[in-house]
């Protein structure tokens, strides 16, 4: 297997993990309490967006010939 494909698979897995972490973080009690008191908690959204970008890059590297 080529090195680029291996890196692509790793990036895809890391991206999916970041998406899952971000979605999970947005639904935590701590995040809900911060929202209630008017504080913005952008950690979850940032992680989900970054994960999507990394997953797309990893998928592109994996599917590339």
PDB file of C-alpha atoms in Angstrom:
ATOM      1  CA  UNK A   1       0.000   0.000   0.000  1.00  0.00           C
ATOM      2  CA  UNK A   2       1.296   3.462  -0.841  1.00  0.00           C
ATOM      3  CA  UNK A   3       2.258   5.840   1.917  1.00  0.00           C
ATOM      4  CA  UNK A   4      -0.265   8.436   0.719  1.00  0.00           C
ATOM      5  CA  UNK A   5      -3.116   5.934   1.058  1.00  0.00           C
ATOM      6  CA  UNK A   6      -2.045   4.982   4.580  1.00  0.00           C
ATOM      7  CA  UNK A   7      -1.853   8.650   5.570  1.00  0.00           C
ATOM      8  CA  UNK A   8      -5.262   9.186   3.956  1.00  0.00           C
ATOM      9  CA  UNK A   9      -6.807   6.366   5.976  1.00  0.00           C
ATOM     10  CA  UNK A  10      -5.277   7.721   9.192  1.00  0.00           C
ATOM     11  CA  UNK A  11      -6.581  11.223   8.424  1.00  0.00           C
ATOM     12  CA  UNK A  12     -10.027   9.810   7.673  1.00  0.00           C
ATOM     13  CA  UNK A  13     -10.133   7.998  11.017  1.00  0.00           C
ATOM     14  CA  UNK A  14      -8.849  11.057  12.909  1.00  0.00           C
ATOM     15  CA  UNK A  15     -11.408  13.265  11.145  1.00  0.00           C
ATOM     16  CA  UNK A  16     -14.282  10.972  12.053  1.00  0.00           C
ATOM     17  CA  UNK A  17     -13.034  10.910  15.644  1.00  0.00           C
ATOM     18  CA  UNK A  18     -12.922  14.713  15.765  1.00  0.00           C
ATOM     19  CA  UNK A  19     -16.456  14.935  14.379  1.00  0.00           C
ATOM     20  CA  UNK A  20     -17.699  12.512  17.032  1.00  0.00           C
ATOM     21  CA  UNK A  21     -15.861  14.407  19.780  1.00  0.00           C
ATOM     22  CA  UNK A  22     -17.246  17.738  18.601  1.00  0.00           C
ATOM     23  CA  UNK A  23     -20.831  16.523  18.447  1.00  0.00           C
ATOM     24  CA  UNK A  24     -20.482  14.875  21.847  1.00  0.00           C
ATOM     25  CA  UNK A  25     -18.960  18.040  23.353  1.00  0.00           C
ATOM     26  CA  UNK A  26     -21.816  20.207  22.063  1.00  0.00           C
ATOM     27  CA  UNK A  27     -24.272  18.049  24.015  1.00  0.00           C
ATOM     28  CA  UNK A  28     -22.450  18.023  27.363  1.00  0.00           C
ATOM     29  CA  UNK A  29     -23.930  19.511  30.510  1.00  0.00           C
ATOM     30  CA  UNK A  30     -21.034  21.951  30.787  1.00  0.00           C
ATOM     31  CA  UNK A  31     -21.720  23.294  27.296  1.00  0.00           C
ATOM     32  CA  UNK A  32     -25.448  23.590  28.011  1.00  0.00           C
ATOM     33  CA  UNK A  33     -24.780  25.518  31.246  1.00  0.00           C
ATOM     34  CA  UNK A  34     -22.426  27.901  29.440  1.00  0.00           C
ATOM     35  CA  UNK A  35     -25.100  28.482  26.783  1.00  0.00           C
ATOM     36  CA  UNK A  36     -27.690  29.149  29.492  1.00  0.00           C
ATOM     37  CA  UNK A  37     -25.547  31.862  31.053  1.00  0.00           C
ATOM     38  CA  UNK A  38     -24.735  33.437  27.690  1.00  0.00           C
ATOM     39  CA  UNK A  39     -21.173  32.215  27.268  1.00  0.00           C
ATOM     40  CA  UNK A  40     -20.302  30.824  23.877  1.00  0.00           C
ATOM     41  CA  UNK A  41     -18.617  27.417  23.919  1.00  0.00           C
ATOM     42  CA  UNK A  42     -17.193  26.944  20.435  1.00  0.00           C
ATOM     43  CA  UNK A  43     -14.953  23.967  21.185  1.00  0.00           C
ATOM     44  CA  UNK A  44     -17.459  21.411  19.937  1.00  0.00           C
ATOM     45  CA  UNK A  45     -18.313  23.279  16.748  1.00  0.00           C
ATOM     46  CA  UNK A  46     -14.641  23.949  16.006  1.00  0.00           C
ATOM     47  CA  UNK A  47     -13.784  20.273  16.516  1.00  0.00           C
ATOM     48  CA  UNK A  48     -16.642  19.098  14.300  1.00  0.00           C
ATOM     49  CA  UNK A  49     -15.725  21.494  11.477  1.00  0.00           C
ATOM     50  CA  UNK A  50     -12.023  20.656  11.712  1.00  0.00           C
ATOM     51  CA  UNK A  51     -12.899  16.951  11.760  1.00  0.00           C
ATOM     52  CA  UNK A  52     -14.988  17.319   8.614  1.00  0.00           C
ATOM     53  CA  UNK A  53     -12.124  19.072   6.824  1.00  0.00           C
ATOM     54  CA  UNK A  54      -9.606  16.432   7.916  1.00  0.00           C
ATOM     55  CA  UNK A  55     -11.983  13.585   6.988  1.00  0.00           C
ATOM     56  CA  UNK A  56     -12.574  15.049   3.522  1.00  0.00           C
ATOM     57  CA  UNK A  57      -8.826  15.443   2.983  1.00  0.00           C
ATOM     58  CA  UNK A  58      -8.223  11.885   4.175  1.00  0.00           C
ATOM     59  CA  UNK A  59     -10.969  10.513   1.953  1.00  0.00           C
ATOM     60  CA  UNK A  60      -9.551  12.359  -1.047  1.00  0.00           C
ATOM     61  CA  UNK A  61      -6.066  11.000  -0.355  1.00  0.00           C
ATOM     62  CA  UNK A  62      -7.418   7.477   0.062  1.00  0.00           C
ATOM     63  CA  UNK A  63      -9.476   7.475  -3.133  1.00  0.00           C
ATOM     64  CA  UNK A  64      -6.815   9.155  -5.257  1.00  0.00           C
ATOM     65  CA  UNK A  65      -5.072   6.909  -7.772  1.00  0.00           C
TER      66      UNK A  65
END
